[in-house]
Amino acid sequence: MSNFLIFTFLGLLAIGRHPSDGGQVASEFQPEFAEPLENLTIAIGRDATFLCSVRGLGGYRVGWVRADTKAIQAIHNHVITHNPRVSVSHSDHTMWHLHIKGVKEEDRGSYMCQINTDPMTYQIAFLEVVIPPDFIPEETSSDLMAPEGSTVKLICNSRGHPQPTITFRREGGQNITLKSNSGSKSQVSVFEGNVLRLVKISRADMGPYLCIASNGVPPSISKRITVSVHFHPVIQVPNQLIGSPINTDVQLECNVEAFPKSIHFWTKDNAGAMIISGDRYDVQDIVKSMFEVKMVLTIRKFRKVDAGFYKCTAKNSLGDVESVVKVLAVNSEAEASSKSKNELPLLSYDDDYYDTPDVANPVGSSNSRTSGSDGNKDGKNHRQDHQTRISNNFTPGGNGAGGAGGGGSGDNNNNRLASNSNNNINNGRHSRKSYSSSSGNSNNNLGSGKNRDRDTNNPNDNDNTPFQKTVVVSLSPNGLPGKGTTNHKYQHGMHKLFFAISFLWHLHFLLL
């Protein structure tokens, strides 16, 4: 019935098109729509325009009607509705437009383009007004705090058209840990739903979460919800014992976890005084996350007095904790090398060696007797300084007390050694020259009959006396044994000889 009234109203407006026909509408051709009327989807607040394309309109009229409410919007060039946001326009009587400025949600619905023909010709299109998502503040969680081990719910509710979908993500890109009451758990990067439930929350779950609402209408929106988990401080020390050379920089570290954030500081040797940055120390706090801090203490130009126990302490409203780092002073390579030079070196071997019978009697035995060109000494009474006595152990006949060039002969039971030696030890004093002894003219046959190696360096050596190889101790300018090398030909006997030397060394001190 309403459509009939609209058609009748439009028909009345068309009377008088052809005066020659006495005011009657007579047309051999009916107008028609050139293109279909298209649906529109417009975001709220934007402008909407319907286009109705007509061919052969002639004396007919075009009208716009709200199809769902039957409200007339406009007829031809005249706006009928009282809505100030509605207007009409046309181009050459073929392109007819209905304009709605700043569409609102109430503008959503069906719109009709009519031509007042008999019967009425019309097209219908739908105006969809979409609304981007928006959170409902009273139904959305804000920042929250909870003790470790409790259960937390994050809730997000939004409105919009179409109805927005809700997803949760962690701001830093970490996975969301989902736990059940039975103990099972899983991890997801995105959680879909408007309620996120965190069971038995831990410090690893702490941080900002993003609630994202989207419905295909830009822009999508997000809300940042920060979850804080309260727990007492914990300290982890990477190195609890540190050794440092003198005059170097030493770095101590303590990793602190606490929330609420803790106050933290360094002390030394239970002194109670807080260490602060200055000429001697550099104190830094490196923030790694909202609950993790690295405490770094640097001791500049470390001294021996800086050695000791350094304590890192962290305190918050839930408790306090402390840990200790022990710092020791160690010798640098340069100091160790310098110290080793001042220590008594081991006896060393020389390539210059000489033959001697087995050393059977230690220094001071009744059977060991020495004689020289300028005087004789009984081995029992022979007391020179310790380095000289060590040298005497290498010469079975002892050392003459005479000057350079003095010949000495030693008499040890049946064993005799005739030698031409240049002894540079006078009255127990060390000479700066190397102490050496060479084999002279020897014609002894006092052995067990076993042939010994012939000394190729001595053309007069035709003795077959059994022997053992000994060493020459080179005296350095400070009177200590000097460095030497080992003759490789007799290397197999050196271990036995070194043992004998060590034995005589210790026996020497026992006899003092």
Coordinates of C-alpha atoms in Angstrom, one line a residue:
M1 CA 0.0 0.0 0.0
S2 CA 2.9 2.4 0.9
N3 CA 4.6 1.6 -2.4
F4 CA 1.4 2.5 -4.2
L5 CA 1.3 5.8 -2.5
I6 CA 4.9 6.5 -3.3
F7 CA 4.3 5.6 -7.0
T8 CA 1.2 7.8 -7.1
F9 CA 3.1 10.7 -5.6
L10 CA 5.8 10.3 -8.2
G11 CA 3.2 10.0 -11.0
L12 CA 1.6 13.2 -10.0
L13 CA 4.9 15.0 -10.2
A14 CA 5.3 13.8 -13.8
I15 CA 2.1 15.4 -15.2
G16 CA 2.6 18.1 -17.9
R17 CA 5.5 16.5 -19.6
H18 CA 4.1 16.9 -23.2
P19 CA 1.7 19.9 -23.7
S20 CA 0.6 18.6 -27.2
D21 CA -1.0 15.6 -25.5
G22 CA -3.3 17.8 -23.4
G23 CA -1.3 17.2 -20.3
Q24 CA -1.4 13.4 -20.7
V25 CA 1.9 11.5 -20.4
A26 CA 2.4 9.6 -23.7
S27 CA 5.7 8.0 -24.5
E28 CA 6.5 5.3 -26.9
F29 CA 9.7 4.3 -24.9
Q30 CA 10.0 3.4 -21.2
P31 CA 13.2 4.5 -19.3
E32 CA 15.5 1.8 -17.9
F33 CA 18.5 1.4 -15.5
A34 CA 21.8 1.3 -17.3
E35 CA 23.7 -0.2 -14.4
P36 CA 22.8 -2.0 -11.2
L37 CA 22.8 -0.1 -7.9
E38 CA 25.8 -1.2 -5.9
N39 CA 26.0 -2.0 -2.1
L40 CA 28.2 0.3 -0.1
T41 CA 30.4 -0.5 3.0
I42 CA 31.5 2.7 4.7
A43 CA 33.3 3.2 7.9
I44 CA 31.5 5.2 10.4
G45 CA 32.1 9.0 10.0
R46 CA 32.9 8.8 6.4
D47 CA 30.8 9.9 3.4
A48 CA 28.6 7.5 1.3
T49 CA 27.3 8.1 -2.2
F50 CA 24.8 5.9 -4.2
L51 CA 24.9 6.1 -8.0
C52 CA 21.7 5.4 -10.0
S53 CA 22.4 5.3 -13.8
V54 CA 19.3 5.7 -16.1
R55 CA 18.8 5.7 -19.9
G56 CA 15.9 7.4 -21.7
L57 CA 14.4 9.1 -18.7
G58 CA 12.4 11.5 -20.8
G59 CA 9.8 13.3 -18.8
Y60 CA 9.9 10.8 -15.9
R61 CA 11.2 11.5 -12.4
V62 CA 13.8 9.7 -10.2
G63 CA 13.2 9.4 -6.5
W64 CA 15.2 8.0 -3.5
V65 CA 13.5 6.1 -0.7
R66 CA 14.8 4.3 2.5
A67 CA 13.5 0.9 1.7
D68 CA 13.5 -0.6 5.2
T69 CA 11.7 2.4 6.8
K70 CA 9.7 3.7 3.6
A71 CA 11.0 7.1 4.3
I72 CA 11.3 9.3 1.2
Q73 CA 14.8 10.9 1.0
A74 CA 14.5 12.9 -2.3
I75 CA 12.5 13.3 -5.6
H76 CA 14.4 14.5 -8.6
N77 CA 16.2 17.6 -7.5
H78 CA 14.3 18.1 -4.2
V79 CA 15.4 16.7 -0.8
I80 CA 12.4 15.5 1.2
T81 CA 13.9 14.2 4.4
H82 CA 14.8 16.5 7.2
N83 CA 18.2 14.8 7.6
P84 CA 20.7 17.7 6.9
R85 CA 23.4 15.2 6.0
V86 CA 21.4 14.0 2.9
S87 CA 21.7 15.6 -0.5
V88 CA 21.1 14.7 -4.3
S89 CA 22.8 15.6 -7.5
H90 CA 22.7 14.5 -11.2
S91 CA 24.7 14.7 -14.4
D92 CA 22.9 15.2 -17.8
H93 CA 19.8 13.4 -16.4
T94 CA 21.5 10.1 -16.7
M95 CA 23.7 9.8 -13.5
W96 CA 21.7 10.4 -10.3
H97 CA 23.4 10.5 -6.9
L98 CA 22.2 10.3 -3.3
H99 CA 24.8 11.7 -0.9
I100 CA 25.0 10.9 2.9
K101 CA 27.6 12.9 4.7
G102 CA 29.4 11.5 7.8
V103 CA 27.5 8.3 8.0
K104 CA 26.3 7.1 11.4
E105 CA 25.4 3.7 12.6
E106 CA 21.7 4.6 12.2
D107 CA 22.2 5.1 8.5
R108 CA 22.8 1.4 8.0
G109 CA 20.1 -0.2 5.8
S110 CA 18.6 -0.6 2.3
Y111 CA 18.2 2.3 -0.1
M112 CA 15.9 2.4 -3.3
C113 CA 16.3 4.3 -6.5
Q114 CA 12.8 4.6 -8.2
I115 CA 11.5 5.8 -11.6
N116 CA 7.8 6.7 -11.7
T117 CA 6.9 4.5 -14.6
D118 CA 3.8 2.4 -14.8
P119 CA 4.4 -0.1 -13.2
M120 CA 7.2 1.5 -11.0
T121 CA 10.8 0.6 -11.8
Y122 CA 13.3 0.5 -9.0
Q123 CA 16.7 -0.9 -7.7
I124 CA 17.8 -1.6 -4.1
A125 CA 21.3 -1.5 -2.5
F126 CA 22.5 -1.9 1.0
L127 CA 24.5 0.6 3.0
E128 CA 26.8 -1.2 5.5
V129 CA 28.2 1.0 8.2
V130 CA 31.3 -0.6 9.8
I131 CA 32.8 0.4 13.1
P132 CA 36.4 -0.2 14.1
P133 CA 37.1 -2.1 17.3
D134 CA 37.1 -0.3 20.7
F135 CA 37.8 -1.7 24.1
I136 CA 35.2 -1.5 26.8
P137 CA 37.2 -0.1 29.7
E138 CA 35.1 -1.4 32.5
E139 CA 35.3 -4.9 31.1
T140 CA 39.1 -5.0 30.3
S141 CA 42.0 -5.8 32.7
S142 CA 44.5 -3.2 33.7
D143 CA 48.1 -3.7 35.1
L144 CA 48.1 -6.3 37.8
M145 CA 50.4 -7.8 40.5
A146 CA 50.4 -11.3 41.9
P147 CA 52.6 -13.4 44.2
E148 CA 54.6 -16.2 42.5
G149 CA 52.6 -19.4 42.3
S150 CA 49.1 -17.8 42.1
T151 CA 46.6 -17.8 39.2
V152 CA 46.0 -14.7 37.1
K153 CA 43.2 -13.8 34.6
L154 CA 43.7 -11.3 31.8
I155 CA 40.3 -10.1 30.3
C156 CA 39.7 -8.1 27.2
N157 CA 36.3 -7.1 25.9
S158 CA 35.7 -4.8 22.9
R159 CA 32.9 -3.5 20.7
G160 CA 32.7 -2.7 17.0
H161 CA 31.0 -3.8 13.8
P162 CA 31.5 -6.6 12.9
Q163 CA 32.2 -7.9 16.4
P164 CA 36.0 -7.8 16.9
T165 CA 38.2 -10.9 17.7
I166 CA 40.6 -10.9 20.6
T167 CA 44.1 -12.3 20.7
F168 CA 46.9 -12.1 23.3
R169 CA 50.7 -11.9 22.7
R170 CA 53.7 -11.1 24.8
E171 CA 55.3 -7.8 24.0
G172 CA 58.8 -9.2 23.8
G173 CA 57.9 -12.0 21.4
Q174 CA 58.3 -14.8 24.1
N175 CA 55.9 -17.7 24.1
I176 CA 52.9 -17.7 26.5
T177 CA 53.0 -20.6 28.9
L178 CA 49.6 -22.3 29.4
K179 CA 49.3 -24.5 32.4
S180 CA 46.4 -26.7 33.6
N181 CA 45.6 -27.6 37.2
S182 CA 46.7 -31.1 36.5
G183 CA 50.2 -29.9 35.8
S184 CA 50.4 -30.2 32.0
K185 CA 51.6 -27.2 30.1
S186 CA 52.1 -25.9 26.6
Q187 CA 53.5 -22.9 24.9
V188 CA 51.9 -20.7 22.2
S189 CA 53.0 -17.5 20.6
V190 CA 49.4 -16.3 20.2
F191 CA 46.4 -17.0 22.3
E192 CA 42.9 -16.5 20.9
G193 CA 40.1 -15.5 23.2
N194 CA 39.1 -12.7 25.4
V195 CA 40.2 -14.4 28.7
L196 CA 43.8 -15.5 29.2
R197 CA 44.3 -17.6 32.4
L198 CA 47.8 -18.0 33.8
V199 CA 48.0 -20.8 36.3
K200 CA 50.8 -21.0 38.9
I201 CA 52.4 -17.9 37.5
S202 CA 56.2 -17.6 37.8
R203 CA 58.8 -14.9 37.3
A204 CA 59.3 -16.2 33.8
D205 CA 55.7 -15.1 33.0
M206 CA 56.3 -11.6 34.2
G207 CA 56.2 -8.8 31.7
P208 CA 53.8 -6.9 29.4
Y209 CA 51.1 -8.6 27.5
L210 CA 49.3 -7.2 24.5
C211 CA 45.6 -7.6 24.0
I212 CA 44.8 -7.1 20.3
A213 CA 41.3 -6.4 19.0
S214 CA 40.6 -6.5 15.2
N215 CA 37.5 -6.9 12.9
G216 CA 38.9 -6.0 9.5
V217 CA 38.1 -2.4 9.9
P218 CA 41.2 -0.3 10.3
P219 CA 42.7 0.4 12.6
S220 CA 43.2 -2.6 14.9
I221 CA 43.8 -1.7 18.5
S222 CA 45.8 -3.1 21.3
K223 CA 46.0 -2.7 25.1
R224 CA 49.2 -3.2 27.1
I225 CA 48.7 -5.1 30.3
T226 CA 51.7 -5.5 32.6
V227 CA 51.9 -8.6 34.8
S228 CA 54.1 -8.2 37.8
V229 CA 55.1 -11.3 39.9
H230 CA 56.3 -10.7 43.4
F231 CA 59.1 -12.8 44.9
H232 CA 62.0 -12.4 47.3
P233 CA 65.5 -11.6 45.9
V234 CA 67.8 -14.3 44.5
I235 CA 71.6 -13.9 43.8
Q236 CA 73.6 -16.0 41.4
V237 CA 77.4 -15.5 41.3
P238 CA 79.3 -16.7 38.2
N239 CA 82.7 -16.7 39.9
Q240 CA 82.9 -17.0 43.7
L241 CA 86.8 -17.2 43.7
I242 CA 88.9 -14.8 41.7
G243 CA 92.7 -14.6 41.5
S244 CA 94.2 -11.4 40.2
P245 CA 97.7 -10.2 39.5
I246 CA 98.8 -7.1 41.2
N247 CA 98.2 -3.7 39.4
T248 CA 95.5 -5.0 37.1
D249 CA 91.8 -4.3 37.0
V250 CA 89.5 -6.9 38.6
Q251 CA 85.8 -7.3 37.8
L252 CA 83.3 -9.0 40.2
E253 CA 79.8 -9.9 39.1
C254 CA 76.5 -10.8 40.9
N255 CA 73.3 -11.5 39.0
V256 CA 70.2 -10.4 41.0
E257 CA 66.6 -11.4 40.5
A258 CA 63.9 -9.7 42.6
F259 CA 60.5 -8.0 42.4
P260 CA 59.6 -5.5 43.6
K261 CA 62.9 -4.1 42.5
S262 CA 65.6 -4.5 45.1
I263 CA 68.2 -2.1 46.4
H264 CA 71.6 -3.7 46.1
F265 CA 75.2 -2.8 47.1
W266 CA 78.7 -4.1 47.7
T267 CA 80.7 -4.3 51.0
K268 CA 84.1 -5.7 51.9
D269 CA 85.3 -8.0 54.7
N270 CA 82.2 -7.4 56.9
A271 CA 83.2 -3.7 57.2
G272 CA 79.6 -2.7 56.7
A273 CA 80.6 0.4 54.6
M274 CA 79.0 0.5 51.2
I275 CA 81.4 0.6 48.3
I276 CA 80.7 3.5 45.9
S277 CA 82.3 4.5 42.7
G278 CA 85.5 6.5 43.0
D279 CA 89.2 6.4 42.2
R280 CA 89.6 2.9 43.5
Y281 CA 86.3 1.3 42.5
D282 CA 83.7 1.5 39.7
V283 CA 80.2 0.3 40.6
Q284 CA 77.6 -0.4 37.8
D285 CA 74.1 -1.9 37.7
I286 CA 73.1 -3.3 34.3
V287 CA 69.3 -3.8 34.0
K288 CA 68.6 -7.0 31.9
S289 CA 64.8 -7.1 32.5
M290 CA 62.1 -5.8 34.8
F291 CA 63.3 -8.2 37.5
E292 CA 67.0 -9.0 36.5
V293 CA 70.0 -6.8 37.3
K294 CA 73.7 -7.5 36.9
M295 CA 75.8 -6.0 39.7
V296 CA 79.4 -5.2 38.5
L297 CA 82.2 -4.1 40.8
T298 CA 85.6 -3.2 39.1
I299 CA 88.6 -2.8 41.3
R300 CA 91.1 -0.5 39.6
K301 CA 94.9 -1.4 39.8
F302 CA 94.4 -4.2 42.2
R303 CA 96.8 -4.2 45.2
K304 CA 97.5 -6.9 47.9
V305 CA 95.4 -4.9 50.4
D306 CA 92.4 -5.2 48.1
A307 CA 92.4 -9.0 48.5
G308 CA 89.6 -10.3 50.7
F309 CA 85.9 -11.1 50.7
Y310 CA 83.5 -8.9 48.8
K311 CA 79.8 -9.2 49.6
C312 CA 76.9 -8.4 47.2
T313 CA 73.6 -7.8 48.9
A314 CA 70.0 -7.3 47.5
K315 CA 66.9 -6.3 49.5
N316 CA 63.3 -5.8 48.7
S317 CA 60.0 -5.7 50.7
L318 CA 59.8 -9.5 50.7
G319 CA 63.3 -10.3 52.0
D320 CA 67.0 -9.9 51.5
V321 CA 69.9 -12.1 50.3
E322 CA 73.7 -11.8 50.1
S323 CA 76.5 -13.7 48.4
V324 CA 80.3 -13.5 48.7
V325 CA 83.1 -13.3 46.2
K326 CA 86.7 -14.1 47.4
V327 CA 89.5 -12.2 45.7
L328 CA 93.1 -13.5 45.9
A329 CA 96.3 -11.8 44.9
V330 CA 98.4 -14.0 42.6
N331 CA 101.9 -13.4 41.1
S332 CA 102.1 -12.3 37.5
E333 CA 104.3 -14.0 35.0
A334 CA 106.9 -11.3 35.4
E335 CA 107.0 -11.6 39.2
A336 CA 107.1 -15.4 38.9
S337 CA 110.1 -15.2 36.5
S338 CA 111.9 -12.7 38.7
K339 CA 111.3 -14.9 41.8
S340 CA 112.6 -18.0 40.0
K341 CA 115.8 -16.2 39.2
N342 CA 116.4 -15.5 42.9
E343 CA 115.8 -19.0 43.9
L344 CA 118.7 -21.6 44.2
P345 CA 118.9 -23.4 40.8
L346 CA 119.3 -27.1 40.4
L347 CA 122.8 -28.4 39.6
S348 CA 123.4 -28.6 35.9
Y349 CA 125.6 -30.6 33.7
D350 CA 128.4 -29.5 31.4
D351 CA 129.8 -31.0 28.3
D352 CA 133.2 -31.1 29.8
Y353 CA 133.4 -34.2 31.9
Y354 CA 136.2 -36.3 33.4
D355 CA 136.6 -39.9 34.6
T356 CA 136.7 -40.9 38.2
P357 CA 136.2 -44.0 40.2
D358 CA 132.8 -44.5 41.9
V359 CA 132.3 -42.1 44.8
A360 CA 132.0 -44.4 47.7
N361 CA 132.8 -42.1 50.7
P362 CA 131.0 -38.9 51.4
V363 CA 132.7 -35.7 52.5
G364 CA 134.2 -36.1 55.9
S365 CA 134.8 -39.9 55.9
S366 CA 137.9 -41.2 57.4
N367 CA 139.0 -42.9 54.2
S368 CA 138.8 -39.7 52.1
R369 CA 142.0 -37.7 52.2
T370 CA 143.2 -34.8 50.1
S371 CA 146.6 -33.4 49.4
G372 CA 148.0 -30.5 47.3
S373 CA 151.2 -29.0 46.3
D374 CA 151.0 -26.4 49.1
G375 CA 149.5 -28.5 51.8
N376 CA 147.3 -31.4 52.9
K377 CA 143.9 -31.6 54.4
D378 CA 142.1 -34.4 56.1
G379 CA 138.6 -34.9 54.6
K380 CA 137.1 -35.2 58.1
N381 CA 138.3 -31.7 59.0
H382 CA 137.7 -30.2 55.6
R383 CA 135.1 -27.4 56.1
Q384 CA 134.6 -24.9 53.3
D385 CA 131.3 -23.1 52.5
H386 CA 128.5 -25.3 51.2
Q387 CA 129.1 -24.6 47.5
T388 CA 132.7 -25.5 47.8
R389 CA 131.9 -28.7 49.7
I390 CA 129.4 -29.6 46.9
S391 CA 132.2 -29.2 44.4
N392 CA 134.5 -31.4 46.4
N393 CA 132.0 -34.2 46.1
F394 CA 132.7 -34.3 42.4
T395 CA 136.5 -34.8 43.0
P396 CA 137.1 -38.0 45.0
G397 CA 140.5 -36.8 45.9
G398 CA 139.2 -33.5 47.3
N399 CA 140.6 -30.1 46.5
G400 CA 144.0 -28.8 47.5
A401 CA 144.2 -25.7 49.5
G402 CA 147.0 -24.4 47.4
G403 CA 146.9 -21.9 44.6
A404 CA 146.4 -22.3 40.9
G405 CA 148.4 -25.0 39.3
G406 CA 148.6 -27.1 42.5
G407 CA 148.6 -30.8 41.8
G408 CA 146.5 -33.0 44.1
S409 CA 146.3 -36.7 44.6
G410 CA 143.5 -38.5 46.4
D411 CA 143.9 -41.8 48.2
N412 CA 140.7 -43.7 48.7
N413 CA 141.5 -47.3 49.8
N414 CA 142.7 -49.0 46.6
N415 CA 141.5 -46.4 44.2
R416 CA 143.9 -43.7 43.1
L417 CA 143.3 -40.8 40.7
A418 CA 146.3 -38.9 39.4
S419 CA 145.3 -35.6 38.1
N420 CA 146.7 -32.3 36.9
S421 CA 144.0 -29.9 38.1
N422 CA 143.7 -26.2 38.2
N423 CA 141.7 -25.6 41.4
N424 CA 140.5 -22.1 41.8
I425 CA 139.1 -22.6 45.3
N426 CA 141.3 -21.0 47.9
N427 CA 140.7 -21.3 51.6
G428 CA 137.0 -22.0 51.1
R429 CA 136.4 -19.0 48.8
H430 CA 134.7 -19.4 45.3
S431 CA 136.5 -18.4 42.2
R432 CA 134.6 -16.6 39.4
K433 CA 136.1 -19.1 36.9
S434 CA 134.4 -22.4 36.1
Y435 CA 135.5 -25.2 38.4
S436 CA 136.8 -28.0 36.2
S437 CA 139.0 -31.0 36.5
S438 CA 140.7 -32.9 33.7
S439 CA 142.1 -36.3 33.6
G440 CA 145.9 -36.4 33.6
N441 CA 148.5 -39.1 32.8
S442 CA 146.9 -42.2 34.3
N443 CA 148.2 -45.7 34.2
N444 CA 146.1 -47.4 36.8
N445 CA 145.0 -50.9 36.4
L446 CA 143.0 -51.1 39.7
G447 CA 139.7 -52.3 38.4
S448 CA 137.7 -55.4 38.2
G449 CA 139.1 -56.1 34.8
K450 CA 136.2 -54.6 33.0
N451 CA 137.2 -52.4 30.1
R452 CA 136.1 -48.8 30.2
D453 CA 135.7 -46.4 27.3
R454 CA 138.8 -44.6 26.4
D455 CA 139.0 -40.9 26.6
T456 CA 139.7 -39.9 23.0
N457 CA 140.5 -36.4 24.1
N458 CA 143.5 -37.7 26.1
P459 CA 146.2 -39.4 24.0
N460 CA 147.9 -40.7 27.2
D461 CA 144.8 -42.5 28.4
N462 CA 145.3 -46.2 28.1
D463 CA 143.8 -47.1 31.5
N464 CA 141.2 -49.8 31.7
T465 CA 139.9 -48.8 35.1
P466 CA 136.1 -49.1 35.6
F467 CA 134.5 -45.7 36.2
Q468 CA 131.3 -43.7 36.4
K469 CA 130.8 -40.4 34.6
T470 CA 130.5 -37.3 36.8
V471 CA 129.7 -33.7 36.1
V472 CA 131.4 -30.4 36.5
V473 CA 129.6 -27.7 38.4
S474 CA 130.2 -24.3 36.9
L475 CA 130.3 -21.6 39.5
S476 CA 128.6 -18.4 38.5
P477 CA 129.9 -15.0 39.7
N478 CA 127.6 -15.1 42.8
G479 CA 129.1 -18.5 43.8
L480 CA 126.0 -20.5 42.7
P481 CA 126.1 -23.4 40.2
G482 CA 125.8 -22.2 36.7
K483 CA 124.0 -23.6 33.7
G484 CA 125.3 -26.4 31.5
T485 CA 124.3 -29.1 29.1
T486 CA 124.3 -32.9 29.1
N487 CA 126.6 -35.0 27.0
H488 CA 124.2 -37.2 25.1
K489 CA 126.6 -40.1 24.8
Y490 CA 126.3 -40.7 28.6
Q491 CA 122.7 -39.7 29.0
H492 CA 121.7 -43.1 30.2
G493 CA 123.9 -42.8 33.3
M494 CA 122.9 -39.3 34.3
H495 CA 119.8 -40.2 36.3
K496 CA 121.9 -42.4 38.6
L497 CA 124.5 -39.7 39.0
F498 CA 121.8 -37.0 39.8
F499 CA 120.4 -39.2 42.5
A500 CA 124.0 -39.5 44.0
I501 CA 124.4 -35.8 43.9
S502 CA 121.1 -35.1 45.6
F503 CA 122.1 -37.6 48.3
L504 CA 125.4 -35.9 48.9
W505 CA 123.7 -32.5 49.0
H506 CA 121.3 -33.5 51.8
L507 CA 124.1 -35.3 53.6
H508 CA 126.2 -32.2 53.5
F509 CA 123.5 -30.3 55.5
L510 CA 123.2 -33.1 58.0
L511 CA 127.0 -32.9 58.7
L512 CA 126.9 -29.1 59.3

